[in-house]
Amino acid sequence: MADATDLKSILKDPSLLETRAYINGEWVDGDDGTFDVINPARGDVVAKVANLSRAQVAKAIGHAEKAQKEWASWTGKERAAVLRKWFDLMMQNQDDLGAILTAEQGKPLAEAKGEIAYGAGFIEFFGEEAKRIYGEMIPGHQRDKRIMVLKQPIGVAASITPWNFPNAMITRKAAPALAAGCSFVARPAAETPLSAIVMGVLAERAGIPAGVFNVLPSKSSSAVGKEFCENPAVRKLTFTGSTEVGRILLKQAADQVMKCSMELGGNAPFIVFDDADLDAAVEGAILCKFRNNGQTCVCANRIYVQAGVYDAFAEKLKARVEKMKIGDGLESGTDLGPLINADAITKVQEHVADAKAKGAKVILGGGDPIQGPGYFLPPTIVTGCTQDMQVATDETFGPMAPLFKFEDVDQVIEMANDTIFGLASYFYAKDLSRVYKVAEALEYGIVGVNTGIISTEVAPFGGVKQSGLGREGSHHGIEDYLEMKYVCMSV
Ligand code: NAD
């Protein structure tokens, strides 16, 4: 994969590989030239993408503001019809969308195609919800009063999204926004803009009106973030990324008292109790820890195993991880792709070194990155981890599985909740009373019980504590894009 032409050559529809910004229904070059998108498996340039200036972002917001008024006047059924077309086009082009995603992000093609189906699911789901944005009639508080509650679109919604799920993190926001009657300006991560831009190509083909969905790539993020927070036409900021950047954006958005959704970092505990089905727990841990090579906000970050099954679990996990094949995500049979860049490798290495220095034992991996192009790091399993290690407090965001030993339920609940984060958590157990008690005691927005996979468009996804504000997915997800208006009538 040397350049954009090579990626084009493996696409069934090469016109899906667009590198310009999509603003008000037009394809636009960047005032600030272009920036390179790197294939993390090969280290070379996949494409040169339009680098927008802050002034161009401001102009796009102006177009989105105008387009929103008309879009909001469409009936829910009319909006649903074009969203359905957008969904259909995604699924019809799933192979190509997956290949574009793998080329810029690295995850194995099967996972990339899975992300496209997951991302498309939000468009299908929220398109249907567009028809069900119900208001409310409340019995009047006086005999001559009638009370009506209207739900109306908030206006222009702006998104900033990460590179780890470059398609789904955008559709999870754009779908409820558009269904609600908002217009949308998306600033994708600089590492993975192609998966966002192709959504503009499909939006145009689906007949989404000009200005309703806009894609604004840029190398630098801070100027765009400021424009989103300072431009009075933007009424909603929706962000997915680290807690650190979320805090910056929340502070910036405060001046305009802007409505914000924040999907931030996680530090998921994955607990294996002694009554668990151990083989199922190992499979769950594989999916939960190594999907997207550990670069997932809901990834198991800390694996707590009860003393009686600790050694057996460690052995089984090791045997399973040893079989995983590392390679270019575009090649068949790959289980683990590259990490996104060199910094990601350094972070994993730091966590492994810190754990070793504090007494943990590496039972698999722990070595250097694979030499050659691309950012490949073999998976690592570490036993004997303790709460004072970096891996207990920070997201590793990479292929390191740290095993902690615990004795009883109370102890592990305390350890699991001992974090500023509260996104996803998991546990494996069979005893019904234990299942209820632990699910209730975990201070997390999401709890997976006897499963390592929890993401779906039909359920409310989001975190508590410093993992975020708001929920995405399910009928709750559309509320973040709606204002409530109370109308009091004297009759
Ligand atoms: P990041 O916070 O560094 O970047 C996220 C996005 O914000 C990127 O597009 C980046 O360019 C942009 N950004 C960075 N600084 C900015 C600023 N000052 N102003 C405006 N935009 C700015 O995170 P990342 O490394 O891209 O992604 C990994 C993080 O995302 C992890 O912490 C992960 O847990 C989190 N995440 C959370 C969810 C969720 O649903 N809760 C989902 C995926 C990823």
Coordinates of N, CA and C in Angstrom, one line a residue, residues 333-424:
G333 N -6.6 -13.7 7.9 CA -6.1 -14.5 9.0 C -5.4 -13.6 10.1
T334 N -5.4 -12.3 9.9 CA -4.8 -11.5 10.9 C -5.7 -11.3 12.1
D335 N -5.2 -11.6 13.3 CA -6.0 -11.3 14.5 C -5.7 -10.0 15.2
L336 N -4.4 -9.7 15.1 CA -4.0 -8.4 15.7 C -3.2 -7.5 14.7
G337 N -3.8 -6.4 14.5 CA -3.1 -5.4 13.6 C -2.1 -4.6 14.3
P338 N -1.6 -3.5 13.7 CA -0.6 -2.7 14.3 C -1.3 -1.8 15.3
L339 N -0.5 -1.1 16.1 CA -1.0 0.0 17.0 C -1.0 1.3 16.1
I340 N -1.7 2.3 16.5 CA -1.9 3.4 15.6 C -0.6 4.2 15.3
N341 N 0.3 4.3 16.3 CA 1.6 5.0 16.0 C 2.6 4.6 17.1
A342 N 3.8 5.3 17.0 CA 4.9 4.9 17.8 C 4.6 5.3 19.3
D343 N 3.9 6.4 19.5 CA 3.5 6.8 20.9 C 2.7 5.7 21.6
A344 N 1.8 5.1 20.8 CA 1.0 4.0 21.4 C 1.8 2.9 21.9
I345 N 2.8 2.5 21.1 CA 3.8 1.4 21.5 C 4.5 1.8 22.8
T346 N 5.0 3.1 22.9 CA 5.7 3.5 24.0 C 4.9 3.4 25.3
K347 N 3.6 3.8 25.2 CA 2.7 3.8 26.4 C 2.6 2.3 26.9
V348 N 2.4 1.4 26.0 CA 2.3 0.0 26.5 C 3.6 -0.4 27.1
Q349 N 4.7 -0.1 26.5 CA 6.0 -0.5 27.0 C 6.2 0.1 28.4
E350 N 5.8 1.4 28.6 CA 5.9 2.0 29.9 C 5.1 1.3 31.0
H351 N 3.9 0.9 30.6 CA 3.1 0.1 31.6 C 3.7 -1.2 31.9
V352 N 4.2 -1.9 30.9 CA 4.9 -3.2 31.2 C 6.1 -3.0 32.1
A353 N 6.9 -2.0 31.8 CA 8.1 -1.7 32.6 C 7.8 -1.4 34.0
D354 N 6.8 -0.5 34.2 CA 6.3 -0.1 35.5 C 5.9 -1.3 36.3
A355 N 5.1 -2.2 35.7 CA 4.5 -3.4 36.4 C 5.7 -4.3 36.8
K356 N 6.6 -4.5 35.9 CA 7.8 -5.3 36.2 C 8.6 -4.7 37.4
A357 N 8.8 -3.4 37.3 CA 9.6 -2.8 38.4 C 8.9 -2.9 39.7
K358 N 7.6 -3.0 39.7 CA 6.9 -3.1 41.0 C 6.5 -4.6 41.4
G359 N 7.2 -5.5 40.7 CA 7.0 -6.9 41.1 C 6.2 -7.9 40.3
A360 N 5.6 -7.4 39.2 CA 4.8 -8.2 38.3 C 5.7 -9.1 37.5
K361 N 5.1 -10.2 37.0 CA 5.9 -11.2 36.2 C 5.3 -11.3 34.8
V362 N 6.2 -11.1 33.8 CA 5.7 -11.2 32.4 C 5.7 -12.7 32.0
I363 N 4.5 -13.2 31.6 CA 4.4 -14.6 31.2 C 4.3 -14.8 29.7
L364 N 4.1 -13.7 29.0 CA 4.0 -13.7 27.5 C 4.4 -12.4 27.0
G365 N 5.2 -12.3 26.0 CA 5.5 -11.0 25.3 C 6.4 -10.2 26.2
G366 N 6.1 -8.9 26.3 CA 6.9 -8.0 27.1 C 8.2 -7.5 26.4
G367 N 8.3 -7.9 25.1 CA 9.5 -7.6 24.4 C 9.4 -6.3 23.5
D368 N 10.3 -6.2 22.6 CA 10.3 -5.0 21.7 C 9.3 -5.1 20.6
P369 N 9.0 -3.9 20.0 CA 8.2 -3.9 18.8 C 8.8 -4.7 17.7
I370 N 8.0 -5.2 16.7 CA 8.6 -6.0 15.6 C 9.3 -5.0 14.7
Q371 N 10.5 -5.3 14.3 CA 11.3 -4.5 13.4 C 10.6 -4.4 12.0
G372 N 10.8 -3.3 11.3 CA 10.3 -3.1 10.0 C 9.3 -2.0 9.9
P373 N 8.6 -1.8 8.8 CA 7.6 -0.8 8.7 C 6.4 -1.1 9.6
G374 N 5.7 -0.1 10.0 CA 4.4 -0.4 10.8 C 4.7 -0.4 12.3
Y375 N 3.6 -0.3 13.0 CA 3.7 -0.2 14.5 C 3.2 -1.5 15.2
F376 N 4.0 -2.6 15.0 CA 3.5 -3.8 15.6 C 4.2 -4.2 16.9
L377 N 3.4 -4.5 17.9 CA 3.9 -4.9 19.2 C 3.3 -6.2 19.6
P378 N 4.0 -7.3 19.8 CA 3.4 -8.5 20.2 C 2.7 -8.4 21.5
P379 N 1.6 -9.2 21.7 CA 0.8 -9.1 23.0 C 1.6 -9.5 24.2
T380 N 1.2 -8.9 25.3 CA 1.9 -9.2 26.6 C 0.9 -9.6 27.6
I381 N 1.2 -10.6 28.4 CA 0.4 -11.0 29.6 C 1.3 -10.8 30.8
V382 N 0.8 -10.2 31.9 CA 1.6 -9.9 33.1 C 0.8 -10.4 34.3
T383 N 1.4 -11.2 35.1 CA 0.7 -11.7 36.4 C 1.2 -10.9 37.6
G384 N 0.5 -11.1 38.7 CA 0.9 -10.5 39.9 C 0.8 -9.0 40.0
C385 N -0.2 -8.4 39.3 CA -0.3 -7.0 39.3 C -1.0 -6.5 40.5
T386 N -0.7 -5.2 40.9 CA -1.2 -4.6 42.1 C -1.7 -3.2 41.8
Q387 N -2.5 -2.7 42.8 CA -3.3 -1.4 42.6 C -2.3 -0.2 42.5
D388 N -1.1 -0.4 42.9 CA -0.2 0.8 42.8 C 0.5 0.9 41.5
M389 N 0.2 0.0 40.6 CA 0.9 0.1 39.2 C 0.1 1.0 38.3
Q390 N 0.9 1.6 37.3 CA 0.3 2.5 36.4 C -0.9 1.9 35.7
V391 N -0.8 0.6 35.4 CA -1.8 -0.1 34.6 C -3.1 -0.2 35.4
A392 N -3.1 0.0 36.7 CA -4.3 0.0 37.5 C -5.0 1.4 37.5
T393 N -4.3 2.4 37.1 CA -4.9 3.8 37.2 C -5.1 4.4 35.8
D394 N -4.2 4.0 34.8 CA -4.3 4.6 33.5 C -4.8 3.6 32.4
E395 N -5.4 4.2 31.4 CA -5.8 3.3 30.2 C -4.5 2.9 29.5
T396 N -4.3 1.6 29.3 CA -3.1 1.2 28.5 C -3.3 1.4 27.1
F397 N -4.5 1.2 26.6 CA -4.8 1.3 25.2 C -3.9 0.6 24.2
G398 N -3.7 -0.7 24.6 CA -2.8 -1.5 23.8 C -2.9 -3.0 24.3
P399 N -2.1 -3.9 23.6 CA -2.2 -5.3 23.8 C -1.4 -5.8 25.1
M400 N -1.8 -5.3 26.2 CA -1.2 -5.8 27.5 C -2.3 -6.2 28.4
A401 N -2.3 -7.5 28.8 CA -3.3 -8.0 29.7 C -2.7 -8.2 31.1
P402 N -3.0 -7.3 32.0 CA -2.5 -7.5 33.4 C -3.4 -8.2 34.3
L403 N -2.9 -9.3 35.0 CA -3.7 -10.1 35.9 C -3.5 -9.7 37.3
F404 N -4.6 -9.5 38.0 CA -4.6 -9.1 39.5 C -5.3 -10.3 40.2
K405 N -4.8 -10.7 41.3 CA -5.4 -11.8 42.1 C -6.3 -11.2 43.2
F406 N -7.5 -11.8 43.4 CA -8.3 -11.3 44.6 C -8.9 -12.5 45.3
E407 N -9.3 -12.2 46.6 CA -9.8 -13.3 47.4 C -11.4 -13.4 47.5
D408 N -12.0 -12.2 47.7 CA -13.5 -12.2 47.8 C -14.2 -11.1 47.2
V409 N -15.5 -11.1 47.2 CA -16.3 -10.2 46.4 C -16.1 -8.7 46.9
D410 N -16.1 -8.5 48.2 CA -16.0 -7.2 48.7 C -14.6 -6.6 48.3
Q411 N -13.6 -7.4 48.3 CA -12.3 -6.9 48.0 C -12.2 -6.5 46.5
V412 N -12.8 -7.3 45.6 CA -12.7 -7.0 44.2 C -13.5 -5.8 43.8
I413 N -14.7 -5.7 44.5 CA -15.5 -4.5 44.2 C -14.8 -3.2 44.5
E414 N -14.1 -3.3 45.7 CA -13.3 -2.1 46.1 C -12.2 -1.8 45.1
M415 N -11.5 -2.8 44.6 CA -10.4 -2.7 43.7 C -11.0 -2.2 42.3
A416 N -12.1 -2.8 41.9 CA -12.7 -2.4 40.6 C -13.1 -1.0 40.6
N417 N -13.7 -0.5 41.7 CA -14.2 0.9 41.7 C -13.2 1.9 42.0
D418 N -12.0 1.5 42.3 CA -10.9 2.4 42.7 C -10.3 3.1 41.5
T419 N -11.1 4.0 40.9 CA -10.6 4.6 39.7 C -11.5 5.9 39.4
I420 N -10.9 6.9 38.7 CA -11.7 8.0 38.4 C -12.7 7.7 37.2
F421 N -12.4 6.6 36.5 CA -13.2 6.3 35.4 C -14.5 5.4 35.7
G422 N -15.4 5.4 34.8 CA -16.6 4.6 35.1 C -17.4 4.3 33.8
L423 N -16.7 3.8 32.8 CA -17.3 3.5 31.5 C -17.8 2.0 31.5
A424 N -17.0 1.1 31.1 CA -17.5 -0.3 31.0 C -16.8 -1.2 32.1

